Amino acid sequence: MNIGIIGLGLMGGSLGLALKKFPKKYRIIGYDHNKAHQSEALLLNLVDEIAVEFESIKNCDVIILTIPVDAIIATVKNLTDVDNNCTIIDFGSSKAKISENIPKVIRKNFVTAHPMTGTEKFGPTAAVEKLYSDKVMVICNRELSGELQNDIALKLFTDIEAKVVFMDAYEHDRHAAFISHMPHAVSYAMANAVMKQEDSENIIALAGGGFRSMSRIAKSSPNMWEDIFRQNKENLLESIEIFNSELQRCQEMIENEQWEELHQWMREANKIHDIL
């Protein structure tokens, strides 16, 4: 089976590594508009070959889009002439806008998915073989995909050891805003707040594990996350507003020296560890 991966950064490169464990089952063909990424992907053995022209990717049995969400919407408009048995899978972090923009002529070909995994690094050199192993893979609106396409996607996700969860696209986007998108916004805000008050020497000398953990995702690609914030704007704004209300509550309790209330508020937050 020929697997075409469009986008050879962290997600696409890691997918290529995971699928190359099955050389008799899959042949991995990569495509990326960045020529340096093409060379690096071959050098790092993330793919078996590079498609020089986009048109050649259309001949693959499976096409997987591991590119920013706005680019996914633009790219699917150029895939309307694929074979009826072709399976197209996107790995976008927001699902509703993508689902709404899939041309009707290839809707059955399409499986909309979101792997709940990643790192703050990007580019082919960030690829890791086990990125998807034991991580949740959300499939949205599977009833809109063809039976063949659903079967192929599930087999692929089983091979990369992902845990599949089914969800409506709009439901996914609201949950993702709270669990993924808003924390990125908070991390960017915290990093900017610290950098505007502290010089680099103090940050290096004093930043402990807590700051490093919370600021890690502020290193994530602005190109990718600007697109995600734009596509999931309404849900993200709601999650930021609710976060701000909790932060405001914390500030007021400190200002008013309501230490017992603050202690209880922290204990309520501790319950997250019972879930995670």
PDB file of N, CA, C and O in Angstrom, residues 156-209:
ATOM      1  N   LEU A 156      -4.463   1.512   9.998  1.00  0.00           N
ATOM      2  CA  LEU A 156      -3.268   2.344  10.122  1.00  0.00           C
ATOM      3  C   LEU A 156      -3.046   2.779  11.563  1.00  0.00           C
ATOM      4  O   LEU A 156      -1.925   2.709  12.088  1.00  0.00           O
ATOM      5  N   PHE A 157      -4.112   3.217  12.209  1.00  0.00           N
ATOM      6  CA  PHE A 157      -3.994   3.709  13.583  1.00  0.00           C
ATOM      7  C   PHE A 157      -3.659   2.576  14.547  1.00  0.00           C
ATOM      8  O   PHE A 157      -2.973   2.788  15.547  1.00  0.00           O
ATOM      9  N   THR A 158      -4.130   1.369  14.245  1.00  0.00           N
ATOM     10  CA  THR A 158      -3.755   0.205  15.058  1.00  0.00           C
ATOM     11  C   THR A 158      -2.261  -0.087  14.908  1.00  0.00           C
ATOM     12  O   THR A 158      -1.568  -0.373  15.889  1.00  0.00           O
ATOM     13  N   ASP A 159      -1.770   0.013  13.684  1.00  0.00           N
ATOM     14  CA  ASP A 159      -0.346  -0.271  13.437  1.00  0.00           C
ATOM     15  C   ASP A 159       0.572   0.726  14.134  1.00  0.00           C
ATOM     16  O   ASP A 159       1.688   0.360  14.546  1.00  0.00           O
ATOM     17  N   ILE A 160       0.139   1.977  14.271  1.00  0.00           N
ATOM     18  CA  ILE A 160       0.986   2.957  14.970  1.00  0.00           C
ATOM     19  C   ILE A 160       0.678   2.988  16.467  1.00  0.00           C
ATOM     20  O   ILE A 160       1.163   3.848  17.189  1.00  0.00           O
ATOM     21  N   GLU A 161      -0.169   2.045  16.914  1.00  0.00           N
ATOM     22  CA  GLU A 161      -0.469   1.809  18.333  1.00  0.00           C
ATOM     23  C   GLU A 161      -1.221   2.973  18.990  1.00  0.00           C
ATOM     24  O   GLU A 161      -1.059   3.242  20.185  1.00  0.00           O
ATOM     25  N   ALA A 162      -2.035   3.663  18.197  1.00  0.00           N
ATOM     26  CA  ALA A 162      -2.847   4.748  18.749  1.00  0.00           C
ATOM     27  C   ALA A 162      -4.140   4.200  19.339  1.00  0.00           C
ATOM     28  O   ALA A 162      -4.611   3.125  18.962  1.00  0.00           O
ATOM     29  N   LYS A 163      -4.716   4.950  20.275  1.00  0.00           N
ATOM     30  CA  LYS A 163      -5.984   4.590  20.900  1.00  0.00           C
ATOM     31  C   LYS A 163      -7.086   5.436  20.263  1.00  0.00           C
ATOM     32  O   LYS A 163      -7.126   6.650  20.447  1.00  0.00           O
ATOM     33  N   VAL A 164      -7.986   4.797  19.525  1.00  0.00           N
ATOM     34  CA  VAL A 164      -8.991   5.519  18.750  1.00  0.00           C
ATOM     35  C   VAL A 164     -10.205   5.879  19.599  1.00  0.00           C
ATOM     36  O   VAL A 164     -10.734   5.048  20.339  1.00  0.00           O
ATOM     37  N   VAL A 165     -10.635   7.138  19.478  1.00  0.00           N
ATOM     38  CA  VAL A 165     -11.845   7.647  20.130  1.00  0.00           C
ATOM     39  C   VAL A 165     -12.682   8.330  19.056  1.00  0.00           C
ATOM     40  O   VAL A 165     -12.150   9.033  18.194  1.00  0.00           O
ATOM     41  N   PHE A 166     -14.003   8.118  19.095  1.00  0.00           N
ATOM     42  CA  PHE A 166     -14.896   8.715  18.102  1.00  0.00           C
ATOM     43  C   PHE A 166     -15.646   9.892  18.716  1.00  0.00           C
ATOM     44  O   PHE A 166     -16.082   9.831  19.866  1.00  0.00           O
ATOM     45  N   MET A 167     -15.811  10.957  17.915  1.00  0.00           N
ATOM     46  CA  MET A 167     -16.400  12.174  18.450  1.00  0.00           C
ATOM     47  C   MET A 167     -16.951  13.037  17.311  1.00  0.00           C
ATOM     48  O   MET A 167     -16.467  12.975  16.176  1.00  0.00           O
ATOM     49  N   ASP A 168     -17.944  13.838  17.613  1.00  0.00           N
ATOM     50  CA  ASP A 168     -18.432  14.839  16.666  1.00  0.00           C
ATOM     51  C   ASP A 168     -17.404  15.967  16.534  1.00  0.00           C
ATOM     52  O   ASP A 168     -16.722  16.317  17.508  1.00  0.00           O
ATOM     53  N   ALA A 169     -17.288  16.544  15.354  1.00  0.00           N
ATOM     54  CA  ALA A 169     -16.274  17.567  15.098  1.00  0.00           C
ATOM     55  C   ALA A 169     -16.446  18.793  15.988  1.00  0.00           C
ATOM     56  O   ALA A 169     -15.470  19.347  16.506  1.00  0.00           O
ATOM     57  N   TYR A 170     -17.681  19.245  16.173  1.00  0.00           N
ATOM     58  CA  TYR A 170     -17.923  20.433  16.993  1.00  0.00           C
ATOM     59  C   TYR A 170     -17.651  20.144  18.466  1.00  0.00           C
ATOM     60  O   TYR A 170     -17.104  20.976  19.193  1.00  0.00           O
ATOM     61  N   GLU A 171     -18.017  18.945  18.890  1.00  0.00           N
ATOM     62  CA  GLU A 171     -17.724  18.521  20.260  1.00  0.00           C
ATOM     63  C   GLU A 171     -16.212  18.464  20.475  1.00  0.00           C
ATOM     64  O   GLU A 171     -15.695  18.928  21.493  1.00  0.00           O
ATOM     65  N   HIS A 172     -15.512  17.912  19.508  1.00  0.00           N
ATOM     66  CA  HIS A 172     -14.051  17.834  19.591  1.00  0.00           C
ATOM     67  C   HIS A 172     -13.431  19.211  19.774  1.00  0.00           C
ATOM     68  O   HIS A 172     -12.560  19.416  20.619  1.00  0.00           O
ATOM     69  N   ASP A 173     -13.881  20.172  18.972  1.00  0.00           N
ATOM     70  CA  ASP A 173     -13.248  21.492  18.992  1.00  0.00           C
ATOM     71  C   ASP A 173     -13.436  22.192  20.326  1.00  0.00           C
ATOM     72  O   ASP A 173     -12.543  22.912  20.787  1.00  0.00           O
ATOM     73  N   ARG A 174     -14.595  22.003  20.956  1.00  0.00           N
ATOM     74  CA  ARG A 174     -14.802  22.627  22.267  1.00  0.00           C
ATOM     75  C   ARG A 174     -13.892  21.985  23.309  1.00  0.00           C
ATOM     76  O   ARG A 174     -13.263  22.672  24.110  1.00  0.00           O
ATOM     77  N   HIS A 175     -13.828  20.657  23.315  1.00  0.00           N
ATOM     78  CA  HIS A 175     -12.949  19.972  24.267  1.00  0.00           C
ATOM     79  C   HIS A 175     -11.486  20.342  24.020  1.00  0.00           C
ATOM     80  O   HIS A 175     -10.730  20.590  24.965  1.00  0.00           O
ATOM     81  N   ALA A 176     -11.075  20.382  22.745  1.00  0.00           N
ATOM     82  CA  ALA A 176      -9.683  20.695  22.412  1.00  0.00           C
ATOM     83  C   ALA A 176      -9.310  22.107  22.844  1.00  0.00           C
ATOM     84  O   ALA A 176      -8.164  22.361  23.225  1.00  0.00           O
ATOM     85  N   ALA A 177     -10.290  23.035  22.792  1.00  0.00           N
ATOM     86  CA  ALA A 177     -10.014  24.412  23.216  1.00  0.00           C
ATOM     87  C   ALA A 177      -9.576  24.447  24.672  1.00  0.00           C
ATOM     88  O   ALA A 177      -8.622  25.154  25.027  1.00  0.00           O
ATOM     89  N   PHE A 178     -10.246  23.683  25.544  1.00  0.00           N
ATOM     90  CA  PHE A 178      -9.931  23.689  26.972  1.00  0.00           C
ATOM     91  C   PHE A 178      -8.669  22.877  27.286  1.00  0.00           C
ATOM     92  O   PHE A 178      -7.861  23.281  28.118  1.00  0.00           O
ATOM     93  N   ILE A 179      -8.503  21.745  26.610  1.00  0.00           N
ATOM     94  CA  ILE A 179      -7.452  20.811  26.997  1.00  0.00           C
ATOM     95  C   ILE A 179      -6.138  21.065  26.257  1.00  0.00           C
ATOM     96  O   ILE A 179      -5.059  20.753  26.769  1.00  0.00           O
ATOM     97  N   SER A 180      -6.202  21.697  25.089  1.00  0.00           N
ATOM     98  CA  SER A 180      -5.003  21.889  24.295  1.00  0.00           C
ATOM     99  C   SER A 180      -4.774  23.343  23.870  1.00  0.00           C
ATOM    100  O   SER A 180      -3.712  23.905  24.096  1.00  0.00           O
ATOM    101  N   HIS A 181      -5.787  23.961  23.266  1.00  0.00           N
ATOM    102  CA  HIS A 181      -5.578  25.278  22.660  1.00  0.00           C
ATOM    103  C   HIS A 181      -5.419  26.384  23.698  1.00  0.00           C
ATOM    104  O   HIS A 181      -4.505  27.214  23.601  1.00  0.00           O
ATOM    105  N   MET A 182      -6.280  26.424  24.704  1.00  0.00           N
ATOM    106  CA  MET A 182      -6.152  27.434  25.761  1.00  0.00           C
ATOM    107  C   MET A 182      -4.834  27.296  26.531  1.00  0.00           C
ATOM    108  O   MET A 182      -4.170  28.304  26.796  1.00  0.00           O
ATOM    109  N   PRO A 183      -4.393  26.081  26.898  1.00  0.00           N
ATOM    110  CA  PRO A 183      -3.083  25.972  27.552  1.00  0.00           C
ATOM    111  C   PRO A 183      -1.932  26.520  26.710  1.00  0.00           C
ATOM    112  O   PRO A 183      -0.970  27.061  27.257  1.00  0.00           O
ATOM    113  N   HIS A 184      -2.023  26.396  25.400  1.00  0.00           N
ATOM    114  CA  HIS A 184      -0.987  27.005  24.556  1.00  0.00           C
ATOM    115  C   HIS A 184      -1.044  28.521  24.660  1.00  0.00           C
ATOM    116  O   HIS A 184       0.001  29.181  24.760  1.00  0.00           O
ATOM    117  N   ALA A 185      -2.250  29.083  24.637  1.00  0.00           N
ATOM    118  CA  ALA A 185      -2.384  30.538  24.775  1.00  0.00           C
ATOM    119  C   ALA A 185      -1.809  31.004  26.113  1.00  0.00           C
ATOM    120  O   ALA A 185      -1.113  32.025  26.189  1.00  0.00           O
ATOM    121  N   VAL A 186      -2.091  30.273  27.178  1.00  0.00           N
ATOM    122  CA  VAL A 186      -1.584  30.615  28.507  1.00  0.00           C
ATOM    123  C   VAL A 186      -0.063  30.539  28.541  1.00  0.00           C
ATOM    124  O   VAL A 186       0.612  31.403  29.112  1.00  0.00           O
ATOM    125  N   SER A 187       0.501  29.520  27.898  1.00  0.00           N
ATOM    126  CA  SER A 187       1.955  29.371  27.889  1.00  0.00           C
ATOM    127  C   SER A 187       2.621  30.513  27.131  1.00  0.00           C
ATOM    128  O   SER A 187       3.634  31.065  27.582  1.00  0.00           O
ATOM    129  N   TYR A 188       2.055  30.888  25.991  1.00  0.00           N
ATOM    130  CA  TYR A 188       2.592  32.036  25.252  1.00  0.00           C
ATOM    131  C   TYR A 188       2.509  33.302  26.104  1.00  0.00           C
ATOM    132  O   TYR A 188       3.459  34.103  26.158  1.00  0.00           O
ATOM    133  N   ALA A 189       1.368  33.503  26.772  1.00  0.00           N
ATOM    134  CA  ALA A 189       1.177  34.702  27.595  1.00  0.00           C
ATOM    135  C   ALA A 189       2.168  34.726  28.758  1.00  0.00           C
ATOM    136  O   ALA A 189       2.753  35.774  29.078  1.00  0.00           O
ATOM    137  N   MET A 190       2.350  33.591  29.427  1.00  0.00           N
ATOM    138  CA  MET A 190       3.269  33.523  30.553  1.00  0.00           C
ATOM    139  C   MET A 190       4.703  33.805  30.103  1.00  0.00           C
ATOM    140  O   MET A 190       5.445  34.550  30.753  1.00  0.00           O
ATOM    141  N   ALA A 191       5.098  33.228  28.962  1.00  0.00           N
ATOM    142  CA  ALA A 191       6.450  33.450  28.458  1.00  0.00           C
ATOM    143  C   ALA A 191       6.677  34.928  28.149  1.00  0.00           C
ATOM    144  O   ALA A 191       7.729  35.494  28.497  1.00  0.00           O
ATOM    145  N   ASN A 192       5.694  35.571  27.509  1.00  0.00           N
ATOM    146  CA  ASN A 192       5.830  36.992  27.198  1.00  0.00           C
ATOM    147  C   ASN A 192       5.865  37.844  28.466  1.00  0.00           C
ATOM    148  O   ASN A 192       6.633  38.817  28.560  1.00  0.00           O
ATOM    149  N   ALA A 193       5.046  37.480  29.460  1.00  0.00           N
ATOM    150  CA  ALA A 193       5.012  38.243  30.713  1.00  0.00           C
ATOM    151  C   ALA A 193       6.369  38.196  31.413  1.00  0.00           C
ATOM    152  O   ALA A 193       6.880  39.217  31.900  1.00  0.00           O
ATOM    153  N   VAL A 194       6.962  37.018  31.456  1.00  0.00           N
ATOM    154  CA  VAL A 194       8.260  36.863  32.124  1.00  0.00           C
ATOM    155  C   VAL A 194       9.365  37.583  31.349  1.00  0.00           C
ATOM    156  O   VAL A 194      10.207  38.280  31.933  1.00  0.00           O
ATOM    157  N   MET A 195       9.363  37.444  30.039  1.00  0.00           N
ATOM    158  CA  MET A 195      10.419  38.046  29.235  1.00  0.00           C
ATOM    159  C   MET A 195      10.378  39.571  29.274  1.00  0.00           C
ATOM    160  O   MET A 195      11.406  40.229  29.097  1.00  0.00           O
ATOM    161  N   LYS A 196       9.205  40.138  29.518  1.00  0.00           N
ATOM    162  CA  LYS A 196       9.090  41.595  29.598  1.00  0.00           C
ATOM    163  C   LYS A 196       9.511  42.140  30.964  1.00  0.00           C
ATOM    164  O   LYS A 196       9.672  43.351  31.130  1.00  0.00           O
ATOM    165  N   GLN A 197       9.667  41.254  31.938  1.00  0.00           N
ATOM    166  CA  GLN A 197      10.049  41.681  33.288  1.00  0.00           C
ATOM    167  C   GLN A 197      11.448  41.237  33.689  1.00  0.00           C
ATOM    168  O   GLN A 197      12.075  41.850  34.553  1.00  0.00           O
ATOM    169  N   GLU A 198      11.937  40.166  33.101  1.00  0.00           N
ATOM    170  CA  GLU A 198      13.206  39.577  33.519  1.00  0.00           C
ATOM    171  C   GLU A 198      14.179  39.508  32.342  1.00  0.00           C
ATOM    172  O   GLU A 198      13.762  39.275  31.204  1.00  0.00           O
ATOM    173  N   ASP A 199      15.469  39.677  32.634  1.00  0.00           N
ATOM    174  CA  ASP A 199      16.442  39.493  31.560  1.00  0.00           C
ATOM    175  C   ASP A 199      16.801  38.013  31.449  1.00  0.00           C
ATOM    176  O   ASP A 199      16.476  37.203  32.323  1.00  0.00           O
ATOM    177  N   SER A 200      17.476  37.667  30.363  1.00  0.00           N
ATOM    178  CA  SER A 200      17.741  36.260  30.073  1.00  0.00           C
ATOM    179  C   SER A 200      18.601  35.592  31.136  1.00  0.00           C
ATOM    180  O   SER A 200      18.417  34.414  31.439  1.00  0.00           O
ATOM    181  N   GLU A 201      19.532  36.334  31.752  1.00  0.00           N
ATOM    182  CA  GLU A 201      20.397  35.736  32.771  1.00  0.00           C
ATOM    183  C   GLU A 201      19.606  35.312  33.996  1.00  0.00           C
ATOM    184  O   GLU A 201      19.841  34.246  34.568  1.00  0.00           O
ATOM    185  N   ASN A 202      18.659  36.153  34.429  1.00  0.00           N
ATOM    186  CA  ASN A 202      17.827  35.798  35.578  1.00  0.00           C
ATOM    187  C   ASN A 202      16.913  34.618  35.261  1.00  0.00           C
ATOM    188  O   ASN A 202      16.678  33.752  36.116  1.00  0.00           O
ATOM    189  N   ILE A 203      16.386  34.600  34.050  1.00  0.00           N
ATOM    190  CA  ILE A 203      15.501  33.496  33.669  1.00  0.00           C
ATOM    191  C   ILE A 203      16.277  32.180  33.709  1.00  0.00           C
ATOM    192  O   ILE A 203      15.803  31.176  34.260  1.00  0.00           O
ATOM    193  N   ILE A 204      17.494  32.185  33.143  1.00  0.00           N
ATOM    194  CA  ILE A 204      18.308  30.971  33.133  1.00  0.00           C
ATOM    195  C   ILE A 204      18.682  30.548  34.549  1.00  0.00           C
ATOM    196  O   ILE A 204      18.622  29.373  34.915  1.00  0.00           O
ATOM    197  N   ALA A 205      19.019  31.517  35.396  1.00  0.00           N
ATOM    198  CA  ALA A 205      19.494  31.213  36.746  1.00  0.00           C
ATOM    199  C   ALA A 205      18.376  30.735  37.665  1.00  0.00           C
ATOM    200  O   ALA A 205      18.603  29.874  38.520  1.00  0.00           O
ATOM    201  N   LEU A 206      17.182  31.281  37.526  1.00  0.00           N
ATOM    202  CA  LEU A 206      16.130  31.050  38.513  1.00  0.00           C
ATOM    203  C   LEU A 206      14.997  30.148  38.045  1.00  0.00           C
ATOM    204  O   LEU A 206      14.233  29.655  38.881  1.00  0.00           O
ATOM    205  N   ALA A 207      14.852  29.961  36.748  1.00  0.00           N
ATOM    206  CA  ALA A 207      13.710  29.173  36.249  1.00  0.00           C
ATOM    207  C   ALA A 207      13.859  27.711  36.652  1.00  0.00           C
ATOM    208  O   ALA A 207      14.816  27.038  36.265  1.00  0.00           O
ATOM    209  N   GLY A 208      12.908  27.231  37.427  1.00  0.00           N
ATOM    210  CA  GLY A 208      12.918  25.843  37.874  1.00  0.00           C
ATOM    211  C   GLY A 208      12.073  24.963  36.979  1.00  0.00           C
ATOM    212  O   GLY A 208      11.618  25.368  35.906  1.00  0.00           O
ATOM    213  N   GLY A 209      11.820  23.743  37.463  1.00  0.00           N
ATOM    214  CA  GLY A 209      11.072  22.775  36.674  1.00  0.00           C
ATOM    215  C   GLY A 209       9.671  23.220  36.346  1.00  0.00           C
ATOM    216  O   GLY A 209       9.161  22.942  35.257  1.00  0.00           O
TER     217      GLY A 209
END
